[in-house]
XYZ file of C-alpha atoms in Angstrom:
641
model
C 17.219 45.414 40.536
C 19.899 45.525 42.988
C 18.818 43.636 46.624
C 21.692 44.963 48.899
C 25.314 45.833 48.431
C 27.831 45.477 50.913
C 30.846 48.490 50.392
C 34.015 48.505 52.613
C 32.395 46.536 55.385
C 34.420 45.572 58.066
C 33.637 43.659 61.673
C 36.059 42.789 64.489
C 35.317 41.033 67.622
C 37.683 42.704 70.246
C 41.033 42.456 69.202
C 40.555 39.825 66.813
C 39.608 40.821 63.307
C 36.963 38.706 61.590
C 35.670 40.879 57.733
C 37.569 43.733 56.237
C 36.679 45.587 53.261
C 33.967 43.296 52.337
C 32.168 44.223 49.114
C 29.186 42.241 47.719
C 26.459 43.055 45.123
C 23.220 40.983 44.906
C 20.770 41.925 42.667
C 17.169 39.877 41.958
C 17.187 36.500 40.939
C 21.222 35.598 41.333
C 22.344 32.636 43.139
C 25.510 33.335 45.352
C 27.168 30.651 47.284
C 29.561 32.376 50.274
C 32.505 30.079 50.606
C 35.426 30.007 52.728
C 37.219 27.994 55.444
C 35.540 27.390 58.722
C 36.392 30.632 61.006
C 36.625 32.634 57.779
C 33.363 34.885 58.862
C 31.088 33.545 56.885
C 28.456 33.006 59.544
C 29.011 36.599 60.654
C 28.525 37.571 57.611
C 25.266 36.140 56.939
C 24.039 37.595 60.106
C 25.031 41.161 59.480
C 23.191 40.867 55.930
C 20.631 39.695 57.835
C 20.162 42.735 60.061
C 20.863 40.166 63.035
C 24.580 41.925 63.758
C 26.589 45.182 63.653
C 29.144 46.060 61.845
C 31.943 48.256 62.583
C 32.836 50.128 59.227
C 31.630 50.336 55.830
C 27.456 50.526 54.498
C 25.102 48.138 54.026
C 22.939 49.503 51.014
C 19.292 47.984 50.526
C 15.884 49.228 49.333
C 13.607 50.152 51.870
C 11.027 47.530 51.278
C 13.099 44.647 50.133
C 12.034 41.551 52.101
C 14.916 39.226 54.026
C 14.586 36.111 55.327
C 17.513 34.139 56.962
C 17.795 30.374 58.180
C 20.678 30.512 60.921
C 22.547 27.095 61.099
C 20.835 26.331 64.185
C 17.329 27.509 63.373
C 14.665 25.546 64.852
C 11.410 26.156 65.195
C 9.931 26.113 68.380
C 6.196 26.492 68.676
C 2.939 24.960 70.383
C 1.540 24.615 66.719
C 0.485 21.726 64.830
C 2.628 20.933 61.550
C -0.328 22.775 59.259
C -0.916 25.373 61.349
C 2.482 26.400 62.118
C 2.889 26.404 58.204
C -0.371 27.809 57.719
C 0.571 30.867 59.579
C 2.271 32.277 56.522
C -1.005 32.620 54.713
C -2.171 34.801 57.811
C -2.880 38.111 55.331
C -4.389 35.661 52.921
C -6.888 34.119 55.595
C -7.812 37.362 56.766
C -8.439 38.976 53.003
C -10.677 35.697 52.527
C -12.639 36.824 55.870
C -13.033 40.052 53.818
C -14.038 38.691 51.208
C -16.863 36.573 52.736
C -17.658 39.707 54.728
C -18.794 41.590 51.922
C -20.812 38.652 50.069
C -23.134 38.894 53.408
C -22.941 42.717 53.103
C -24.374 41.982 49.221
C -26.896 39.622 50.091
C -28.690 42.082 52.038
C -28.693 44.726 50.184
C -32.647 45.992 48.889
C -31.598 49.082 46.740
C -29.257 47.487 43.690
C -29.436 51.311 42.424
C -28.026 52.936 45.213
C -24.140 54.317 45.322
C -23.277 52.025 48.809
C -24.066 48.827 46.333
C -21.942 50.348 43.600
C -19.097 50.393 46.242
C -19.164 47.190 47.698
C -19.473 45.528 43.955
C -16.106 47.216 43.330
C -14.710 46.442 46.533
C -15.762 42.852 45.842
C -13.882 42.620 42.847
C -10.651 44.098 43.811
C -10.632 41.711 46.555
C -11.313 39.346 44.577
C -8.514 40.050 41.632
C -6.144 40.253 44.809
C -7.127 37.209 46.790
C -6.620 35.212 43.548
C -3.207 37.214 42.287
C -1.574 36.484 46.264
C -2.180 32.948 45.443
C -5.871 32.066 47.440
C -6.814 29.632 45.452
C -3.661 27.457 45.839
C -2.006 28.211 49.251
C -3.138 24.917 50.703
C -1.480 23.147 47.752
C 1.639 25.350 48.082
C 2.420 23.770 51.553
C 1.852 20.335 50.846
C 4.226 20.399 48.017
C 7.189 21.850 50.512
C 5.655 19.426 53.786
C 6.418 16.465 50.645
C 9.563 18.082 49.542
C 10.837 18.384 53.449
C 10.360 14.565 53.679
C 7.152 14.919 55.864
C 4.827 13.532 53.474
C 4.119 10.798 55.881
C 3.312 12.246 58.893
C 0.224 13.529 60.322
C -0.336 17.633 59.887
C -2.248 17.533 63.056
C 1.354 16.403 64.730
C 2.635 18.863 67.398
C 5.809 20.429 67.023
C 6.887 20.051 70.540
C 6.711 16.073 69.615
C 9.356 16.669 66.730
C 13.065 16.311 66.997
C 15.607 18.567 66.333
C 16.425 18.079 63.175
C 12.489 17.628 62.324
C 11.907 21.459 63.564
C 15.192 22.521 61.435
C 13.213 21.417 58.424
C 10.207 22.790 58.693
C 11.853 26.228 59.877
C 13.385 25.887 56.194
C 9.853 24.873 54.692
C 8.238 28.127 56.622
C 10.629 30.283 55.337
C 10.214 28.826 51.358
C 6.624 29.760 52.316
C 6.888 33.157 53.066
C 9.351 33.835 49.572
C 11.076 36.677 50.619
C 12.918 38.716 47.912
C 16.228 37.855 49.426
C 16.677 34.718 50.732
C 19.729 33.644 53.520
C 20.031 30.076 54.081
C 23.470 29.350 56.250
C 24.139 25.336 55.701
C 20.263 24.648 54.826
C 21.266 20.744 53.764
C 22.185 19.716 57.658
C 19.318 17.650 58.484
C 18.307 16.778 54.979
C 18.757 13.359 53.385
C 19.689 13.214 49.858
C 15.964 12.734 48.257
C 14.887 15.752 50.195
C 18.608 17.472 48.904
C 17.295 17.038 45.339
C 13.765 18.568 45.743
C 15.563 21.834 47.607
C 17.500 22.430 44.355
C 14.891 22.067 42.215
C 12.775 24.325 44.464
C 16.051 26.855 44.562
C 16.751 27.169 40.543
C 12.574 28.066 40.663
C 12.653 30.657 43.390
C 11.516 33.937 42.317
C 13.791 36.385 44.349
C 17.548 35.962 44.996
C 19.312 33.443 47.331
C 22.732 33.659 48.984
C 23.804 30.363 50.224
C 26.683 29.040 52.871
C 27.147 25.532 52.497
C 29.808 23.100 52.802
C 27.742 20.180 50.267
C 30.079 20.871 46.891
C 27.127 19.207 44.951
C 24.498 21.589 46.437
C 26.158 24.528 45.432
C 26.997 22.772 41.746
C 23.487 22.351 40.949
C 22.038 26.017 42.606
C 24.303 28.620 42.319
C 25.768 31.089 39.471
C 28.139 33.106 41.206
C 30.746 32.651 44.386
C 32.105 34.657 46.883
C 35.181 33.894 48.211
C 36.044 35.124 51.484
C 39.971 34.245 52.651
C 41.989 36.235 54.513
C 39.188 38.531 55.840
C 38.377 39.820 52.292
C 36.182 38.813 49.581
C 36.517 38.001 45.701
C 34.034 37.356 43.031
C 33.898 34.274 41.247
C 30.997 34.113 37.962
C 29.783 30.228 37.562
C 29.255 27.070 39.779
C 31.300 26.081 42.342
C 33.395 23.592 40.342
C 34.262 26.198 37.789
C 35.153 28.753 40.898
C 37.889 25.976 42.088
C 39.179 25.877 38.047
C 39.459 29.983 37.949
C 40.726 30.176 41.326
C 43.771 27.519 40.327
C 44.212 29.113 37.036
C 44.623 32.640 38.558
C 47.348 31.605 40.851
C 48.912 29.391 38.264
C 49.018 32.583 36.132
C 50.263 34.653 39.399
C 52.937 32.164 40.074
C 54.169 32.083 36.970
C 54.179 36.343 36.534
C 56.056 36.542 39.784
C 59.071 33.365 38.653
C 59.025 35.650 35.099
C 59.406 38.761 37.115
C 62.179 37.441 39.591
C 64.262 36.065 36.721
C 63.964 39.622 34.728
C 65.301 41.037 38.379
C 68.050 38.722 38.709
C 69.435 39.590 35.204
C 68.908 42.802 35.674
C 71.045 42.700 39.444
C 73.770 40.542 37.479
C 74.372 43.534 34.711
C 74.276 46.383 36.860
C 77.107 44.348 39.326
C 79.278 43.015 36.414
C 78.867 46.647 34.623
C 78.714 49.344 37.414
C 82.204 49.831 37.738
C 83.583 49.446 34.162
C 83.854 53.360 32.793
C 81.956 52.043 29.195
C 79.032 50.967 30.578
C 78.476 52.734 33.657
C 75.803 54.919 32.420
C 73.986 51.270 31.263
C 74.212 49.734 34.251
C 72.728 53.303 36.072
C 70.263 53.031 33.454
C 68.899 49.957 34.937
C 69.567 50.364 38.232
C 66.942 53.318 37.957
C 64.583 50.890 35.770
C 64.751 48.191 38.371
C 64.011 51.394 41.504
C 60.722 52.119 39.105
C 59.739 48.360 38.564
C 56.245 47.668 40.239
C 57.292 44.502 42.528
C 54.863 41.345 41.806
C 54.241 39.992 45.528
C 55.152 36.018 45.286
C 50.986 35.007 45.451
C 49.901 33.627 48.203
C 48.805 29.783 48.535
C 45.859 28.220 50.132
C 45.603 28.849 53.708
C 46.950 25.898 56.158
C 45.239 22.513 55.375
C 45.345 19.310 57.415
C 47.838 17.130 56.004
C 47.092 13.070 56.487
C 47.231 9.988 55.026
C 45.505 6.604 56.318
C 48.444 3.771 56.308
C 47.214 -0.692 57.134
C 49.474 -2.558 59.494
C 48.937 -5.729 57.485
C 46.454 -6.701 54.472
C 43.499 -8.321 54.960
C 42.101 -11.248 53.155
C 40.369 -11.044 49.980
C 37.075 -11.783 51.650
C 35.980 -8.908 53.884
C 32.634 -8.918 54.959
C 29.949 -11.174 54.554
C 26.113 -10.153 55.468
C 23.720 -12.885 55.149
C 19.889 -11.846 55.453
C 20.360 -10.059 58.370
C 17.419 -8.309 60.585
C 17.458 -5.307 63.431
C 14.471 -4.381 65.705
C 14.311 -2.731 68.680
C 13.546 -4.415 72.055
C 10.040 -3.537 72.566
C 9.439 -3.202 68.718
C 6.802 -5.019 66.875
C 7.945 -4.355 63.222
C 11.580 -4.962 62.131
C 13.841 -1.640 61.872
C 15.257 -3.310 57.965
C 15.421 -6.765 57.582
C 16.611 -9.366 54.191
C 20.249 -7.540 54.424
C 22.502 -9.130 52.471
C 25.749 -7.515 51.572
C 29.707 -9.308 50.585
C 32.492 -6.625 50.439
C 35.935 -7.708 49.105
C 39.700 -6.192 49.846
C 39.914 -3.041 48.418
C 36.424 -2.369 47.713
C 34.862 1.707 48.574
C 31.344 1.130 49.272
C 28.865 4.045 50.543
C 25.530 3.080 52.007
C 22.824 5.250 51.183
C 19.346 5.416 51.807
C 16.256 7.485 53.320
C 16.848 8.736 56.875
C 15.592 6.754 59.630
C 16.489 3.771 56.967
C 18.621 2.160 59.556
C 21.947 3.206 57.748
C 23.704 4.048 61.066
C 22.311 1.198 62.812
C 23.872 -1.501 60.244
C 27.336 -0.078 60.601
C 27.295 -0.408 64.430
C 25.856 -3.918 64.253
C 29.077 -4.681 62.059
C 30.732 -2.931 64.681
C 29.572 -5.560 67.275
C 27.744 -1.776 69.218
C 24.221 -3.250 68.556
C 23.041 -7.440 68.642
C 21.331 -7.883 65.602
C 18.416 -9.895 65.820
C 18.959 -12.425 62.832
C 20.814 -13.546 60.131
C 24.508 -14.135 60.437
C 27.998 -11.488 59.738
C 31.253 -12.748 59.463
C 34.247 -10.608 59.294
C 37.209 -12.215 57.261
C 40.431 -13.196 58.284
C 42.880 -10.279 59.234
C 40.108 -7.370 59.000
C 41.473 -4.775 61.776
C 38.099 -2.238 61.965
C 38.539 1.307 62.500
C 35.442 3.405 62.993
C 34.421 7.035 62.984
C 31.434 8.173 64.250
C 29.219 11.437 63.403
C 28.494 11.591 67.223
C 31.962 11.337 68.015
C 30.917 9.192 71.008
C 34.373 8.280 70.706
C 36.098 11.053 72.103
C 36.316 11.811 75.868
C 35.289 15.433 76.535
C 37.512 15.634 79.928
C 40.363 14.898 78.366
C 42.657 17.638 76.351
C 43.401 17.342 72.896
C 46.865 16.219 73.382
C 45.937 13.456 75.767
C 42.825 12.175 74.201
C 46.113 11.059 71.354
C 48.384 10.437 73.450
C 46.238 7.931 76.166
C 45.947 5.488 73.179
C 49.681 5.098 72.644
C 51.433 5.974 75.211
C 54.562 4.493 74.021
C 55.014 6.868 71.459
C 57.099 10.202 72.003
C 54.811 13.584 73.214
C 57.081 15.214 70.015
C 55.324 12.602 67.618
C 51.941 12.820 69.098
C 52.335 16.902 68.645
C 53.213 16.630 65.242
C 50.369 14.459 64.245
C 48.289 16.947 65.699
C 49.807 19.118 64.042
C 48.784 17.544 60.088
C 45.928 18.022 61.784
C 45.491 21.874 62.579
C 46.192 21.290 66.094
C 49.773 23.672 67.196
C 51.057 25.367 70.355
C 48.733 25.519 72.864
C 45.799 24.079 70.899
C 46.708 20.828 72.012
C 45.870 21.742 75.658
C 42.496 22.377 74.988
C 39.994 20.185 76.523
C 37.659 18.318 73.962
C 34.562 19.740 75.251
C 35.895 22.907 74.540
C 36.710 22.206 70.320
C 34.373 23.193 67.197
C 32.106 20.739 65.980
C 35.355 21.279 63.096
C 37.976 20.548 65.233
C 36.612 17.154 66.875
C 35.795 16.174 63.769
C 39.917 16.038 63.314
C 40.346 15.108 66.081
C 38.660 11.705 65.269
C 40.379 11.618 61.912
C 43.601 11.881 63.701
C 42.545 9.241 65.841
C 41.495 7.180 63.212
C 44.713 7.296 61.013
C 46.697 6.153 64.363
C 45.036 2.963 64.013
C 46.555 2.074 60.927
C 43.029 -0.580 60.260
C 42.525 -1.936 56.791
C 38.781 -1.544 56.630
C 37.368 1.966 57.750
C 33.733 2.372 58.548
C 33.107 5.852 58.804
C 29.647 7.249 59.352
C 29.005 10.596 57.822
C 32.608 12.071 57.835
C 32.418 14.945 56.336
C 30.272 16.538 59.136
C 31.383 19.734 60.446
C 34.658 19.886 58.057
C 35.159 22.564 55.722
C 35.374 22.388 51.990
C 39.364 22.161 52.443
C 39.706 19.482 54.635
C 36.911 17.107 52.948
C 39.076 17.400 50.092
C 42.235 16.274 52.210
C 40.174 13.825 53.552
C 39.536 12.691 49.739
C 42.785 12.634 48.844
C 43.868 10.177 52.103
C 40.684 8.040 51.625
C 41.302 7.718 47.943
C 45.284 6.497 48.521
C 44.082 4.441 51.480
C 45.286 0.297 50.129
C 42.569 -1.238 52.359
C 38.614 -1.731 52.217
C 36.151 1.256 53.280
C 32.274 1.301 54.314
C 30.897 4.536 54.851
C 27.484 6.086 55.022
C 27.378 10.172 53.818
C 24.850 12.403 52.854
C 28.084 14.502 51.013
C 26.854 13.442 47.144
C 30.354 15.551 45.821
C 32.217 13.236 48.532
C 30.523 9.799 47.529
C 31.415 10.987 43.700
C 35.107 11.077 45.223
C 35.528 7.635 46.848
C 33.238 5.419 46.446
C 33.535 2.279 43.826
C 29.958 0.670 44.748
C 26.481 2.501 45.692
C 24.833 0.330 48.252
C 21.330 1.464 48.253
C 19.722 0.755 51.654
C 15.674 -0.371 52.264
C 13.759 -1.340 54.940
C 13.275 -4.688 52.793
C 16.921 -4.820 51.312
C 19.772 -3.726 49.887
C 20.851 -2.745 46.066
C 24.561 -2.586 44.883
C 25.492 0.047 41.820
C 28.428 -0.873 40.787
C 29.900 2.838 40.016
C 29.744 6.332 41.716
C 26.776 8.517 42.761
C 26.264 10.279 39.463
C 26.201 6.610 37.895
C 23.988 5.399 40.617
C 21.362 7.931 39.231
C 21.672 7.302 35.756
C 20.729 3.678 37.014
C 17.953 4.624 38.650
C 16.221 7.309 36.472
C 16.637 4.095 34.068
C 15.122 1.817 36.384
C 11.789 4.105 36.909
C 11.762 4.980 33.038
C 11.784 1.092 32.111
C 9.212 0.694 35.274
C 6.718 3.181 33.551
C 7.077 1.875 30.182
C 6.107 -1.812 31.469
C 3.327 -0.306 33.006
C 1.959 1.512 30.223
C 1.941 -1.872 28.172
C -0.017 -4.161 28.474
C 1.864 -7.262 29.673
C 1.657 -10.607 27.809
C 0.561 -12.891 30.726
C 0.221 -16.761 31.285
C -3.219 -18.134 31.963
C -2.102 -18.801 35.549
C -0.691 -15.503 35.990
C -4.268 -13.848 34.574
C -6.309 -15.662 37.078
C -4.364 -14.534 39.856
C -3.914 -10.753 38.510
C -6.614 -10.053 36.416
C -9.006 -8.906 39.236
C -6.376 -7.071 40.664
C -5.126 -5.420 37.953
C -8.862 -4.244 36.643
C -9.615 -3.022 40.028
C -6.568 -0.752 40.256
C -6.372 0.347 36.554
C -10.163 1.204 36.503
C -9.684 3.342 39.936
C -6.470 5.229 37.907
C -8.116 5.360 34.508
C -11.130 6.626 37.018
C -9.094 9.583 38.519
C -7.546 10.568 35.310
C -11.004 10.743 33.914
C -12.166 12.762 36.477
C -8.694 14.736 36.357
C -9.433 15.825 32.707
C -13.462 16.605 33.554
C -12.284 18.971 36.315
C -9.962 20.662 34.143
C -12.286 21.183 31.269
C -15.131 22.281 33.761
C -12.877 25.112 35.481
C -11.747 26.251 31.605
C -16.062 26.507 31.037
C -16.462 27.849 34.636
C -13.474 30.816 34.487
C -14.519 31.564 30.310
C -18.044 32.129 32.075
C -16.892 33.980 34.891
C -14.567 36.077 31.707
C -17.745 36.653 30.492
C -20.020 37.886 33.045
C -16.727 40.445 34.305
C -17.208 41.946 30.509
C -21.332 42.029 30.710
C -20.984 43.685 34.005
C -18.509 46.348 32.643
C -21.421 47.295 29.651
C -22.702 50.386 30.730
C -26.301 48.793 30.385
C -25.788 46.494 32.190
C -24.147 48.615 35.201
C -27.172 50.914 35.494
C -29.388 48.020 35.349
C -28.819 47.143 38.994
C -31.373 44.139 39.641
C -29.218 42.717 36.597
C -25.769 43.816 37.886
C -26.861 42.237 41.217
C -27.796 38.710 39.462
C -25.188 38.933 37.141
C -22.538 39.190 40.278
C -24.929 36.546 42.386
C -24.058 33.980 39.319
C -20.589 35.354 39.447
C -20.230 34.401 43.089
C -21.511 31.136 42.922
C -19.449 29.981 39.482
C -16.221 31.086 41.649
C -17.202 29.258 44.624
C -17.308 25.933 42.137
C -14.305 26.723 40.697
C -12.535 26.715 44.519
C -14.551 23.591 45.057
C -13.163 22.041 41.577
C -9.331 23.488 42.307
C -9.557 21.533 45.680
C -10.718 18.268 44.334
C -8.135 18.458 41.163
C -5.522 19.006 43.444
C -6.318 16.166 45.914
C -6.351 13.547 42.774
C -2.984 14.872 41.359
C -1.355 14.161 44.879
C -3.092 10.265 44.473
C -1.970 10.228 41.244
């Protein structure tokens, strides 16, 4: 079933021209990922799918009653609601077809005449709500949001929580978790990983490759759109093309195709030149005049093969070290962080040792204290124990996500140019310039540039340094897909020592030689990438089940200090899985019962017996209201479990 198609659309704001000719199929169940540069209308595009924006030319094609829902990039929810009933607001239809239902049990329960046609109604009535209640999902809405509140990463907060108490990037999430609620047929989700830390990352794409109606995706996390989606758009140059398979093989078509371009157009030109040379050497020589005509007219026919056009305009860097460093680094000995005022101890038993040379990417929950660490290395924060010493020759550069950095009165040109003033305006202007900054883009002020566009500025700022150990917090914010690879590509040639914390699993993949997993109790080093940082840990929790399920071989010391602990908490979990397995079995006897009275009830003996139809849907009623009961205490011990 096709969703919406998009034929010949086109959009321009004023002069400038943002989408032309866009055309884009999406049909149930597809994954798309939208990709393109940042100003490349993506965004806009979104929102005209959306119904949010106009478009100039072109159609926008949908069924009637197809269902949309969109997540801007700046969605947040704003609402007077607690967390539940915010969320709980989804299931309004639901709520109110269980007030039905409950409406018409009192109706039964006081009826007198079982024989008369009103009773005959309101049993059918019953039962249709019923069959729908249960089909819409009423037995398991509750259950439904407490898997996406878990997912979101608010598994540990109270549901009775305003959301006026929530942050920013707090109402962002559950805006997301609302909208996975609702399951619209077509669902728009513009950058839904900002906000999200990598756990929570990995439970969205699980959630995704489940969803039941189709999702169209703009995102800038590679990895995110590796694991969810089966098709790409490309939009460059105002127009669109359709890639089939994940985003990885999307880049391997798209550099195949202009491989193959390239090389038609050099085959092409070559066939041309020979072609030129004969008809100039031959053109005036009586004998093979008529040749040379001959080709002259072949070459006037010949379909020109335009030269294929590169990748649009890239930043163009590279980091460079004044001097080397010594082989020792960094050294973190047990070092602790709270805030003034604070009881508990932000993360505490830190203990880290980075070497020359080493690429080393911090990673942890948010709120972990990853951020916090690299400005106490920074010397921006006191910590409040343990000890840090920075080795001989280390020259720090930092970038920040905030960039707190940069001055917003400043223009672009003298926020360079302030640092080292020494250095020739012509220089500074063709730094900015690897950096997409030309003409009168370096007169901008600061406060005027794209999230995008600060966040090279700050790069550019950063190479000028010329430091041999980077600490860069989250720097592939705001850039596009083109410029985090650019960024790769300088980071990985950089010759000194880098510490960076990123939520960009595809960048971490890239750079890093270590995984530092951060704790509130610790730290963990991987000594590999992000995909082998996984592997390590998905064999860490295997070998931790399997030592559970055995039964350890224990000293006599170690059984007097355990055993009572150990019987307490296995009995309680041998206890719930007991009671797990009852429950099941007694909503299997309870639903084969409730099977069975349905099919008694449908005997046409038992219909015009109506002091028996009336028992038979009394039991009914009350087997269904322990099955409810039974569905809400399974589900309650599963989430324990």
């Amino acid at each position: 079933m096709i969703l919406m198609q998009l034929n010949g659309l086109s959009k321009s704001f004023g002069a400038e021209e943002i989408l032309s000719n866009i055309k884009i199929e999406i049909k149930d169940k597809e994954r798309i990922a939208i990709v393109g540069r940042n100003g490349a209308g993506k965004s806009t595009l979104l929102k005209i799918m959306a119904g949010e924006l106009s478009y100039d030319e072109g159609e926008l094609i949908k069924p009637k009653d197809v269902t949309i829902g969109y997540l801007s990039q700046h969605m947040s929810l704003e609402s007077g609601k607690t967390i539940w009933d915010e969320m709980l607001e989804v299931f309004n239809p639901l709520l109110e077809q269980e007030k039905q239902l409950r409406l018409v049990e009192k109706k039964m329960e006081q009826v007198t005449d079982f024989t008369s046609e009103a009773y005959n109604n309101l049993l059918k009535e019953y039962d249709r709500l019923q069959v729908d209640f249960q089909t819409n999902g009423g037995y398991t809405y509750e259950s439904d949001i407490k898997a996406v509140l878990n997912g979101l990463n608010f598994q540990d907060y109270d549901y009775d929580t305003l959301i006026t108490d929530l942050s920013g990037g707090q109402k962002t999430r559950l805006a997301l978790g609302k909208l996975l609620l609702l399951k619209p047929q077509l669902l728009i989700l513009d950058e839904p990983t900002n906000h999200l830390d990598i756990d929570t990352l990995s439970w969205l794409e699980v959630y995704l490759n489940s969803y039941p109606g189709a999702v169209v995706i703009v995102s800038h996390d590679r990895y995110f759109l590796d694991k969810t989606v089966s098709i790409v758009y490309e939009i460059s140059r105002h127009k669109t093309k359709k890639y089939y398979g994940s985003y990885s093989k999307y880049l391997d078509q798209k550099s195949q195709e202009y491989e193959q371009a390239l090389k038609a157009f050099e085959k092409q030109q070559t066939e041309i030149k020979k072609m030129e040379d004969f008809i100039q050497r031959n053109i005036v020589r009586a004998s093979t005049t008529k040749r040379a005509q001959s080709r002259r007219k072949q070459l006037e026919k010949m379909e020109r093969i335009d030269r294929p056009l590169g990748d649009e305009s890239s930043a163009s860097f590279s980091f460079q070290i004044t001097k080397r460093s010594g082989n020792d680094v960094l050294k973190i000995k047990n070092l602790a962080f709270r805030y003034d005022g604070e009881n508990e101890n932000l993360f505490s038993n830190i203990n880290l040792d980075v070497n020359r040379g080493e690429r080393i990417a911090v990673v942890g929950p948010n709120g972990v204290g990853k951020t916090t660490l690299l400005k106490i290395i920074l010397g921006k924060l006191k910590k409040s124990s343990g000890d840090i010493q920075i080795g001989t020759g280390v020259q720090i550069g930092y970038y920040d996500q905030e960039q707190a950095e940069l001055s917003s009165t400043k223009t672009v040109l003298n926020e360079l140019w302030d640092e080292y003033p020494t250095i020739n305006e012509k220089d500074i202007r063709t730094v900015l310039g690897n950096f997409l900054f030309s003409g009168d883009d370096v007169l901008k002020p600061v406060q005027a540039l794209s999230g995008g566009e600060k966040a090279r500025l700050a790069l550019a700022k950063l190479m000028m340094q010329k430091a041999n150990l980077l600490i860069l917090d989250e720097p592939t914010n705001h850039l596009d897909i083109d410029s985090k690879e650019v960024l790769e590509a300088a980071l990985t040639d950089f010759p000194g020592t880098i510490i960076f914390v990123s939520h960009d699993r595809y960048f971490i993949n890239k750079i890093t030689d270590q995984v530092a997993e951060m704790n509130r109790d610790g730290i963990s080093v991987y000594l590999g990438d992000y995909d082998y940082y996984l592997e390590k840990k998905a064999e860490e929790a295997e070998h931790k089940r399997l030592e559970q399920e055995k039964q350890p071989i224990q000293n006599t010391e170690d059984k007097k200090r355990n055993f009572k602990l150990d019987k307490q908490q296995q009995s309680l979990l041998r206890k719930k899985q007991r009671r797990i397995t009852e429950l099941e079995e007694l909503i299997d006897s309870l639903e084969l019962k409730i099977s069975e009275i349905e099919e008694k009830m449908a005997e046409p003996e038992i219909f015009q017996d109506h002091e028996k139809s009336f028992e038979l849907n009394e039991k009914m009623i009350a087997l269904k209201n322990n099955v409810e009961e039974y569905m809400e205490e399974w589900t309650t011990l599963q989430e324990e479990i």
